[in-house]
PDB file of C-alpha atoms in Angstrom:
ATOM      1  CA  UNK I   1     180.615 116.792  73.835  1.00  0.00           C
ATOM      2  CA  UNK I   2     179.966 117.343  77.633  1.00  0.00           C
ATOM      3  CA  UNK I   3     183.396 114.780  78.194  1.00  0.00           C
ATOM      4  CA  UNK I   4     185.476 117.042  75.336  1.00  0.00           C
ATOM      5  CA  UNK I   5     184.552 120.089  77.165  1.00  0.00           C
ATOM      6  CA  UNK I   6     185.968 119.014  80.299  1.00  0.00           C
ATOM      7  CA  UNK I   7     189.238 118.353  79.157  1.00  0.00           C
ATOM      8  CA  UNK I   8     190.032 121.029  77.042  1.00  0.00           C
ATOM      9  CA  UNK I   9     192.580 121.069  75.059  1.00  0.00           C
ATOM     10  CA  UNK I  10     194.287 123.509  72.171  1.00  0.00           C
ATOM     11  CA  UNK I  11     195.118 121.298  69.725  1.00  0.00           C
ATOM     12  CA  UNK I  12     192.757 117.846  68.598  1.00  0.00           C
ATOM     13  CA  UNK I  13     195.768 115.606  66.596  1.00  0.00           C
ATOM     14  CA  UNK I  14     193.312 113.101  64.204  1.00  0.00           C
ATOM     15  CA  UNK I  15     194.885 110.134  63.562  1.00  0.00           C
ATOM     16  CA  UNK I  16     192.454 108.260  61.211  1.00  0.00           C
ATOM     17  CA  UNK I  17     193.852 104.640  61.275  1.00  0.00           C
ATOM     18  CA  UNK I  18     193.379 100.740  59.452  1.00  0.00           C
ATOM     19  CA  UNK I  19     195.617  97.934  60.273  1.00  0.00           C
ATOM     20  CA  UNK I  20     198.615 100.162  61.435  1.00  0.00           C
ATOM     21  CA  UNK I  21     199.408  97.900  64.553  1.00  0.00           C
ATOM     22  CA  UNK I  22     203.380  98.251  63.589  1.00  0.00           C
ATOM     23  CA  UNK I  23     203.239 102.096  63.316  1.00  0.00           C
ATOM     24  CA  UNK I  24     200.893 103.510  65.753  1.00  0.00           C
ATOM     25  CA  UNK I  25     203.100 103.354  69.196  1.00  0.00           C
ATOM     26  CA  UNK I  26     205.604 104.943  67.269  1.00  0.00           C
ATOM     27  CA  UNK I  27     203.143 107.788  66.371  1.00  0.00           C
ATOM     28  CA  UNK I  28     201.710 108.271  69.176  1.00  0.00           C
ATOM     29  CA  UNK I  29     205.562 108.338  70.871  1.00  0.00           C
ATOM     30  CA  UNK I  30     207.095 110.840  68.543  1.00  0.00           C
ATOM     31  CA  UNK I  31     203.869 113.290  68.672  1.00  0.00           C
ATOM     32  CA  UNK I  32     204.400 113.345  72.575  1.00  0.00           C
ATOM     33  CA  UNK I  33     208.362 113.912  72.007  1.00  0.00           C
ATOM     34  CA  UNK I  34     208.221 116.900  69.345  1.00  0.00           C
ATOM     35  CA  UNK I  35     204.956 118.707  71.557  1.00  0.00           C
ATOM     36  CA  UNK I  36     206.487 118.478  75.229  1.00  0.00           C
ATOM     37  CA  UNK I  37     205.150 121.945  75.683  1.00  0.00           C
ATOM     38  CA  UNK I  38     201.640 121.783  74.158  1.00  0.00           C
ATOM     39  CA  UNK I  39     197.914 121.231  75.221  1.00  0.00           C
ATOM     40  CA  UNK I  40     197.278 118.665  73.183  1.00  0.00           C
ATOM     41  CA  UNK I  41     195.472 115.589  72.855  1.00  0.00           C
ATOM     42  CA  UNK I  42     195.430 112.317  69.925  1.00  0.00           C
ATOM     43  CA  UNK I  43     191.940 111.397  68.533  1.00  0.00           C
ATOM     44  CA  UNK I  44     192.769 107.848  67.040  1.00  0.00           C
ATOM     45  CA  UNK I  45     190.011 106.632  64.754  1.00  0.00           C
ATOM     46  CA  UNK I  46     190.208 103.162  64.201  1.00  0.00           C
ATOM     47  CA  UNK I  47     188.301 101.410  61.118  1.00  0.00           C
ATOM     48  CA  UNK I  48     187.562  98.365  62.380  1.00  0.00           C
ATOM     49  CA  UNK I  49     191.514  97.071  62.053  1.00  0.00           C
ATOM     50  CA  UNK I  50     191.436  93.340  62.013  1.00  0.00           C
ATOM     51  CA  UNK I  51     195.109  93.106  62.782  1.00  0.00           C
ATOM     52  CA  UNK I  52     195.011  94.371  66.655  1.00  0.00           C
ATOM     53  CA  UNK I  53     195.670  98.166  65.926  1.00  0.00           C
ATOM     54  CA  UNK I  54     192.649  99.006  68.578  1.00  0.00           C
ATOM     55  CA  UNK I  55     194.753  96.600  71.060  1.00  0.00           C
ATOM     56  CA  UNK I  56     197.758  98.608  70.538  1.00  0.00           C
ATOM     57  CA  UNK I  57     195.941 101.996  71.338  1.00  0.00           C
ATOM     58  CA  UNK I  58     194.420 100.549  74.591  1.00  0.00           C
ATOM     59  CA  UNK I  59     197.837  99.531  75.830  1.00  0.00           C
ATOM     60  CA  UNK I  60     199.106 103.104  74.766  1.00  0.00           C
ATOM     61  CA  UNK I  61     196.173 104.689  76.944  1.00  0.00           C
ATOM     62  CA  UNK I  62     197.303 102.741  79.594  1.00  0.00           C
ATOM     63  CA  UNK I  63     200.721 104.874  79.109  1.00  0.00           C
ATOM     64  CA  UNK I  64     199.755 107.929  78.194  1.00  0.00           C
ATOM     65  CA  UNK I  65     196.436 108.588  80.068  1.00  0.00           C
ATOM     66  CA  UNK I  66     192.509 108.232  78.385  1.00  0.00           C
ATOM     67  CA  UNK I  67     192.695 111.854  78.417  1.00  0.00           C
ATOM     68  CA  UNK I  68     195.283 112.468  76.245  1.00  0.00           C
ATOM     69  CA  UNK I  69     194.905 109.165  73.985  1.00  0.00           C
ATOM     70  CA  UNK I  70     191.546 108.857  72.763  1.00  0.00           C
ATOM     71  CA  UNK I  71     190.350 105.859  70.750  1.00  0.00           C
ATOM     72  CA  UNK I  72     186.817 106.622  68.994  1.00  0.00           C
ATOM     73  CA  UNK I  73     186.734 103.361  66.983  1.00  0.00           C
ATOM     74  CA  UNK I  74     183.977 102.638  64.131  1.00  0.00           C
ATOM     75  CA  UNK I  75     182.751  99.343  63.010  1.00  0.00           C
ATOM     76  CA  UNK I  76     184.558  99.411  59.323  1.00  0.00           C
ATOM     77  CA  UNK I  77     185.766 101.581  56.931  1.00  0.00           C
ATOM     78  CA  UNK I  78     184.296 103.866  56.182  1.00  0.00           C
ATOM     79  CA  UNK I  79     186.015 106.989  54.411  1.00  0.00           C
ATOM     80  CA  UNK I  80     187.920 109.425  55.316  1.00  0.00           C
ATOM     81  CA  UNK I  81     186.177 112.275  55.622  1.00  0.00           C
ATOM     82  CA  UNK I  82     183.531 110.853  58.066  1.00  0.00           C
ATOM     83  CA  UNK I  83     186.323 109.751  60.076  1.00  0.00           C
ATOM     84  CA  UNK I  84     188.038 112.959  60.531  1.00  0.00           C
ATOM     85  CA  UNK I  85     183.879 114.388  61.355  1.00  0.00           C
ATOM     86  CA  UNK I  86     183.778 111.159  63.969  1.00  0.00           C
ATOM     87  CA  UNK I  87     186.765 112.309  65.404  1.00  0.00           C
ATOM     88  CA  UNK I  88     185.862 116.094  65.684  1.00  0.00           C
ATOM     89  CA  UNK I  89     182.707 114.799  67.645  1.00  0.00           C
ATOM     90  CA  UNK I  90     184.860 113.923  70.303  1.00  0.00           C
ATOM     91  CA  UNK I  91     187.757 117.353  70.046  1.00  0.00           C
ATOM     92  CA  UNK I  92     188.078 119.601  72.442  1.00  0.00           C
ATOM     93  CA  UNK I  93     190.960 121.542  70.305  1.00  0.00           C
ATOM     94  CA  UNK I  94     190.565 124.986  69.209  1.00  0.00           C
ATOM     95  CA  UNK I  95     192.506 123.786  66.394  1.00  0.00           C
ATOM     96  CA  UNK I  96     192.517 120.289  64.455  1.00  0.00           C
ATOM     97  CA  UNK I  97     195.512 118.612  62.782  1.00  0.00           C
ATOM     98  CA  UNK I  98     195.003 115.742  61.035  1.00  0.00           C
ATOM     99  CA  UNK I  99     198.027 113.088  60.014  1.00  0.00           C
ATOM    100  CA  UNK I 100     198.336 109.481  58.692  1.00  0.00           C
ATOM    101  CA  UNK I 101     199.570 106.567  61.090  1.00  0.00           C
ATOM    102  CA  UNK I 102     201.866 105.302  59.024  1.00  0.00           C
ATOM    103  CA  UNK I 103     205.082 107.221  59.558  1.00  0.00           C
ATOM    104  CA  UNK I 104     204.642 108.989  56.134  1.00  0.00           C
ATOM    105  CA  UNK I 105     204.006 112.384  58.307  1.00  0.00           C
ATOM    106  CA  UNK I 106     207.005 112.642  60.818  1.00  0.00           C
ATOM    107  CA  UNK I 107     205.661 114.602  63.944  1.00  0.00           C
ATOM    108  CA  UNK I 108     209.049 116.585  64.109  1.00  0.00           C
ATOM    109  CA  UNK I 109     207.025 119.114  61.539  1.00  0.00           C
ATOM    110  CA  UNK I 110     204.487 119.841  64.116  1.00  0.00           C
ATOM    111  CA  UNK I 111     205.989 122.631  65.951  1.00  0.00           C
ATOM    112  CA  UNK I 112     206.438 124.538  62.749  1.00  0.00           C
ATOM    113  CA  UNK I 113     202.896 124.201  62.062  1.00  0.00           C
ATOM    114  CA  UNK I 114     201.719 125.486  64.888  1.00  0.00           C
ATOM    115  CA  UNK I 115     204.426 128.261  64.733  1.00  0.00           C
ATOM    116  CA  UNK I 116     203.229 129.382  61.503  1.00  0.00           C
ATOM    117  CA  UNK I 117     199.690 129.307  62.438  1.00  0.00           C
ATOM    118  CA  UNK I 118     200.495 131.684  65.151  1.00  0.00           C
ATOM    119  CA  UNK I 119     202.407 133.721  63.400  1.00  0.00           C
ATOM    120  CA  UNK I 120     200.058 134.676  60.406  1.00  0.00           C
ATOM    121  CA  UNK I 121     196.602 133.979  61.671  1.00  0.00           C
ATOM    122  CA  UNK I 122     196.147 131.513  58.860  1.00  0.00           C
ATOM    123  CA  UNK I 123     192.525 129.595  58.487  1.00  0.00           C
ATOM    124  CA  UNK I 124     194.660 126.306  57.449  1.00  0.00           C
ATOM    125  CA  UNK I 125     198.657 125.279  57.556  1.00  0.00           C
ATOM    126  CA  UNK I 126     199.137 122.440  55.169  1.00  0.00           C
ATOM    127  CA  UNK I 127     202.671 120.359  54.220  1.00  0.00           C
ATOM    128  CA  UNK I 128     204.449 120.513  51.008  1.00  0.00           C
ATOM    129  CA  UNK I 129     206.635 118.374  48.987  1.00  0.00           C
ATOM    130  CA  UNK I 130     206.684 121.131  46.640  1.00  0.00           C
ATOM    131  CA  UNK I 131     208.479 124.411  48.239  1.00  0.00           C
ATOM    132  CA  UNK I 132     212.285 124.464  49.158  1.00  0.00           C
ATOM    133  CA  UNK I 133     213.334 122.219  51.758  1.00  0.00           C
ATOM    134  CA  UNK I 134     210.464 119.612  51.348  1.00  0.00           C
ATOM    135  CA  UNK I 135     210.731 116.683  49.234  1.00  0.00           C
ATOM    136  CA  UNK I 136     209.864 112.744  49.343  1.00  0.00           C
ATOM    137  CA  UNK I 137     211.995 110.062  50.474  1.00  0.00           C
ATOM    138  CA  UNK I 138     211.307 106.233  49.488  1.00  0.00           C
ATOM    139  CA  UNK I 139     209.312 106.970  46.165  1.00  0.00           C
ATOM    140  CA  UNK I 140     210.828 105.319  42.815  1.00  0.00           C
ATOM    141  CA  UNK I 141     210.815 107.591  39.899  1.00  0.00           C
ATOM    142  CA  UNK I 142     207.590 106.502  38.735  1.00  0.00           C
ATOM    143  CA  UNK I 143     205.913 107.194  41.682  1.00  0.00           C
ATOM    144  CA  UNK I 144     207.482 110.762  42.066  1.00  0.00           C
ATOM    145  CA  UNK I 145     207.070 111.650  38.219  1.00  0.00           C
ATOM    146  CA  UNK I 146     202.933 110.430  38.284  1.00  0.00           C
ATOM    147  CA  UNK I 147     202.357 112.767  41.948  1.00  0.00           C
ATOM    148  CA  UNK I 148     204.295 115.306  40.384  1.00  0.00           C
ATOM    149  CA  UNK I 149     202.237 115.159  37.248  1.00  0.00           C
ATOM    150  CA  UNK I 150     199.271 114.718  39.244  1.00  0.00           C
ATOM    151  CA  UNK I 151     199.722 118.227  41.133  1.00  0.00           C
ATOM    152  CA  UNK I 152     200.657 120.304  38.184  1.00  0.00           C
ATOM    153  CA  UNK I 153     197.429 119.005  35.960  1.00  0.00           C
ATOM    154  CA  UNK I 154     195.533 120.492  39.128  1.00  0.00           C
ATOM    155  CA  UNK I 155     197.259 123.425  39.653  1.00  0.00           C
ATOM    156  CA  UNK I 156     197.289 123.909  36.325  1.00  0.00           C
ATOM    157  CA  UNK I 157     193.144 123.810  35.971  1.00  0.00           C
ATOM    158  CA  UNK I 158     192.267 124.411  39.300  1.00  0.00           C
ATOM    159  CA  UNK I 159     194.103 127.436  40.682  1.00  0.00           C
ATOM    160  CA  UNK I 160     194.098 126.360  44.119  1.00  0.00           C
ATOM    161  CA  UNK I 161     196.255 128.830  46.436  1.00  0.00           C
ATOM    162  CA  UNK I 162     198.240 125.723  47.199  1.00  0.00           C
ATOM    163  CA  UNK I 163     201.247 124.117  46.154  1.00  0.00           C
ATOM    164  CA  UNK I 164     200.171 120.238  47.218  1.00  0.00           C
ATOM    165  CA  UNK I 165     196.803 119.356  46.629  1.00  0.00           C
ATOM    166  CA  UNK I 166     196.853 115.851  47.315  1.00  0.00           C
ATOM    167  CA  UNK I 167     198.958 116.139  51.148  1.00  0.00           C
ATOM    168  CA  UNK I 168     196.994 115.049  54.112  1.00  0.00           C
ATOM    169  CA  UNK I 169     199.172 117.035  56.969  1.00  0.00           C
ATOM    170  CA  UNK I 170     197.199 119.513  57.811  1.00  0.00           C
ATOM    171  CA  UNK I 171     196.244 121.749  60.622  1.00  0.00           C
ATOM    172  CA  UNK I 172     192.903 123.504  60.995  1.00  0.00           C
ATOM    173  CA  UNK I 173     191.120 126.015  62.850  1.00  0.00           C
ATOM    174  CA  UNK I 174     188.210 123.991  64.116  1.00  0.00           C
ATOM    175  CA  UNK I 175     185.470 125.691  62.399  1.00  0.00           C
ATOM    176  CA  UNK I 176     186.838 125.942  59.437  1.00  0.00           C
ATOM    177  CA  UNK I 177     187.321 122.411  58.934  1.00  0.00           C
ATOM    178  CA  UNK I 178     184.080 121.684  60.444  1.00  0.00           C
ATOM    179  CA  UNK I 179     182.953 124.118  57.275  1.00  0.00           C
ATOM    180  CA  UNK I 180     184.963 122.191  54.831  1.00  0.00           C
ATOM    181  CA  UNK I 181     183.748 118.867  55.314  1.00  0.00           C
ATOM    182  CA  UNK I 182     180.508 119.422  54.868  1.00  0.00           C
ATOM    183  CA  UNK I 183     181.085 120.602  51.762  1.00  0.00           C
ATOM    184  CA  UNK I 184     182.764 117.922  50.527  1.00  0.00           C
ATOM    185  CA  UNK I 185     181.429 115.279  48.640  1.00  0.00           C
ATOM    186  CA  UNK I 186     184.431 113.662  47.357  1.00  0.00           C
ATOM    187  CA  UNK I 187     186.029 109.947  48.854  1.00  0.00           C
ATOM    188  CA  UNK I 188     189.403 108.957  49.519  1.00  0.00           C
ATOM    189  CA  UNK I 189     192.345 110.370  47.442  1.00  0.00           C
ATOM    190  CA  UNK I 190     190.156 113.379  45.694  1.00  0.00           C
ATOM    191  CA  UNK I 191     188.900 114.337  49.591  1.00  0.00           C
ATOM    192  CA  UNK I 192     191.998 116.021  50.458  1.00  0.00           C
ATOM    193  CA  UNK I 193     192.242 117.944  47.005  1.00  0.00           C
ATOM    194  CA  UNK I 194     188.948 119.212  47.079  1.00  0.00           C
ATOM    195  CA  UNK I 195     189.281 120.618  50.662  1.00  0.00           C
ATOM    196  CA  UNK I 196     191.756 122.977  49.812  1.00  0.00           C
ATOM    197  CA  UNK I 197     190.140 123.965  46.693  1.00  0.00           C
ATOM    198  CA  UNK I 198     187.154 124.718  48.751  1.00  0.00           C
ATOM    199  CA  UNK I 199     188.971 126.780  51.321  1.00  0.00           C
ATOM    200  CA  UNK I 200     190.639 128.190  48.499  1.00  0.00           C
ATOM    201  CA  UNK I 201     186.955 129.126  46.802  1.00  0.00           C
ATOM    202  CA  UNK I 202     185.563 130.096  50.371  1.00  0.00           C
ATOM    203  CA  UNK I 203     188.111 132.825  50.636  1.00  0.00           C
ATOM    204  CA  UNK I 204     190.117 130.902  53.680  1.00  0.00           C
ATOM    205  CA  UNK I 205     193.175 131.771  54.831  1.00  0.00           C
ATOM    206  CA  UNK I 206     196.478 129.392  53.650  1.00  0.00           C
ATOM    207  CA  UNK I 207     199.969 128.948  54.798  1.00  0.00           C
ATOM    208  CA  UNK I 208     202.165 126.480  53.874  1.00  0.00           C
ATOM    209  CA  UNK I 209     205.701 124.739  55.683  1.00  0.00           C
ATOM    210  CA  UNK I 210     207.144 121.887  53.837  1.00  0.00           C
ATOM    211  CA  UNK I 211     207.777 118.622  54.782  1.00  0.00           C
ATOM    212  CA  UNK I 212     209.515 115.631  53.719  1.00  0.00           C
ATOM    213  CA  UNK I 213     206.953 112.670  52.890  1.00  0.00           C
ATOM    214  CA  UNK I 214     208.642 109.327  54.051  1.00  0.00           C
ATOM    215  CA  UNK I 215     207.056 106.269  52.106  1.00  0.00           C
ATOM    216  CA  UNK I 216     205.488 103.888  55.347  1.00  0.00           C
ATOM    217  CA  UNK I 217     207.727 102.274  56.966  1.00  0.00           C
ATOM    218  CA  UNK I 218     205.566  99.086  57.701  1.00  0.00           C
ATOM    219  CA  UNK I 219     202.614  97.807  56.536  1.00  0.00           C
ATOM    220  CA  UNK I 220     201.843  98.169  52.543  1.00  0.00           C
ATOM    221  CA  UNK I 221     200.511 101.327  50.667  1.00  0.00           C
ATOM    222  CA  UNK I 222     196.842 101.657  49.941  1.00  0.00           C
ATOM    223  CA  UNK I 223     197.340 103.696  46.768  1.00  0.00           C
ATOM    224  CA  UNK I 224     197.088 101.885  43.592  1.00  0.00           C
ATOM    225  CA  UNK I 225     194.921 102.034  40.235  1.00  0.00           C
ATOM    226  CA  UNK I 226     191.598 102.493  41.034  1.00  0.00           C
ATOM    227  CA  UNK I 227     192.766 105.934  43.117  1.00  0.00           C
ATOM    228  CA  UNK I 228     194.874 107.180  40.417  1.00  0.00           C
ATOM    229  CA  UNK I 229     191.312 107.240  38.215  1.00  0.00           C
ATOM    230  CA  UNK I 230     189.699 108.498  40.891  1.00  0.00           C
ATOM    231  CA  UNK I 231     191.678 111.409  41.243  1.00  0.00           C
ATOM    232  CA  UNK I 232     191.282 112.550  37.594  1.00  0.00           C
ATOM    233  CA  UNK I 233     187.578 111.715  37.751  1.00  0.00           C
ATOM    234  CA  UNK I 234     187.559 114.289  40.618  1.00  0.00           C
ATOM    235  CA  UNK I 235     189.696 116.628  39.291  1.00  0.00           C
ATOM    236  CA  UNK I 236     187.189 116.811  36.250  1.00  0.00           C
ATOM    237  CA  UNK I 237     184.757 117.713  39.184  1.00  0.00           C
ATOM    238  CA  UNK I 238     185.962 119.839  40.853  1.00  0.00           C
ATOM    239  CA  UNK I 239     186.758 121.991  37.639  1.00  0.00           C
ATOM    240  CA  UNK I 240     183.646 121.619  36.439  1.00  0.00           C
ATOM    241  CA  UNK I 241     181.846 122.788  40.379  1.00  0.00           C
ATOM    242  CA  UNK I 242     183.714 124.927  41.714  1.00  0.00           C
TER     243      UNK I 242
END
């Protein structure tokens, strides 16, 4: 913590990443382009990738400076939510976004986040698909009609203050996520639902900007069955605890 001091910063970026060698310069590239202006650093937490992702992050240190690229590797995988905690142990920000590797988040959305957080005071900024002028590009129907279906069965039971449970693009005021997580006993696909139905139940403070979720560009999705019946085995959860 001594080291995070030291280089303080006002915004932590946590990039939780496995096997995203193809997409992680590019990340790390376009989050430097759209925040020329900001105090800012990139916490990437790397699961153990077998295919040279941690390789990739060195090289872009080597770039971009080991004070504004920080890799805070772990041995495996190990879930999401202790990765976003692992990379907090090493944030200096004030405030914490978090965003996937994989391209599906386009860092040209950053500057509105920020905007809107300073404009309203708000605990938490989170992307939509679901307000004017967001949307999804690269989904086939099926896709878009079972997340569709997905969010209005929770909104539907859960009340949640927010229009898209299941988005991980998210800014956070430090504490607050701090907070969160440790509430939080739910793994992969649920986590991100039940944080905002949390902050929602905690009385927090939400604002919303869309965005347009871009399929990833390389590498291959790591949704599939087994998260689809985990989500509805955590929606039955969280309706039933909070």
């Amino acid at each position: 913590m001594e080291a995070a001091a030291s280089r303080k910063r006002a915004y932590s970026i946590i990039v939780p990443t496995y096997n995203e060698r193809l997409n992680v310069a590019l990340i790390v590239y376009l989050i430097f382009k759209h925040l020329p202006d900001v105090n800012f650093e990139i916490i990437i937490v790397d699961d153990g990738s077998p295919d040279g992702t941690q390789d990739i992050v060195k090289q872009l240190q080597q770039v971009y400076g080991e004070d504004f690229v920080l890799l805070r590797a772990r041995p495996r995988k190990l879930g999401l939510g202790t990765a976003y905690l692992h990379g907090l142990k090493h944030a200096s920000g004030e405030f914490v976004i978090i965003m996937d590797a994989d391209l599906s988040h386009h860092p040209k959305y950053l500057p509105s986040f920020i905007r809107k957080q300073k404009e309203t005071g708000a605990d938490i900024v989170t992307g939509t698909r679901y307000v004017k002028n967001g949307g999804v590009h690269g989904w086939n129907l099926m896709r878009k009609l079972t997340s569709r279906g997905a969010n209005v069965l929770a909104q539907t039971l859960l009340q949640p203050g927010a229009s898209d449970l299941t988005g991980s693009f998210r800014l956070y005021k430090r504490d607050v996520l701090e907070d969160l997580i440790s509430s939080c006993v739910s793994k992969g696909y649920v986590f991100q639902m039940e944080m905002i139905v949390r902050a929602t139940r905690k009385g927090y403070h939400i604002e919303e900007v869309p965005i347009t979720f871009v399929d990833r560009v390389f590498g291959i999705s790591k949704l599939g069955g087994s998260e689809i019946v985990e989500y509805l085995k955590g929606l039955v959860y969280l309706l039933l605890t909070t």
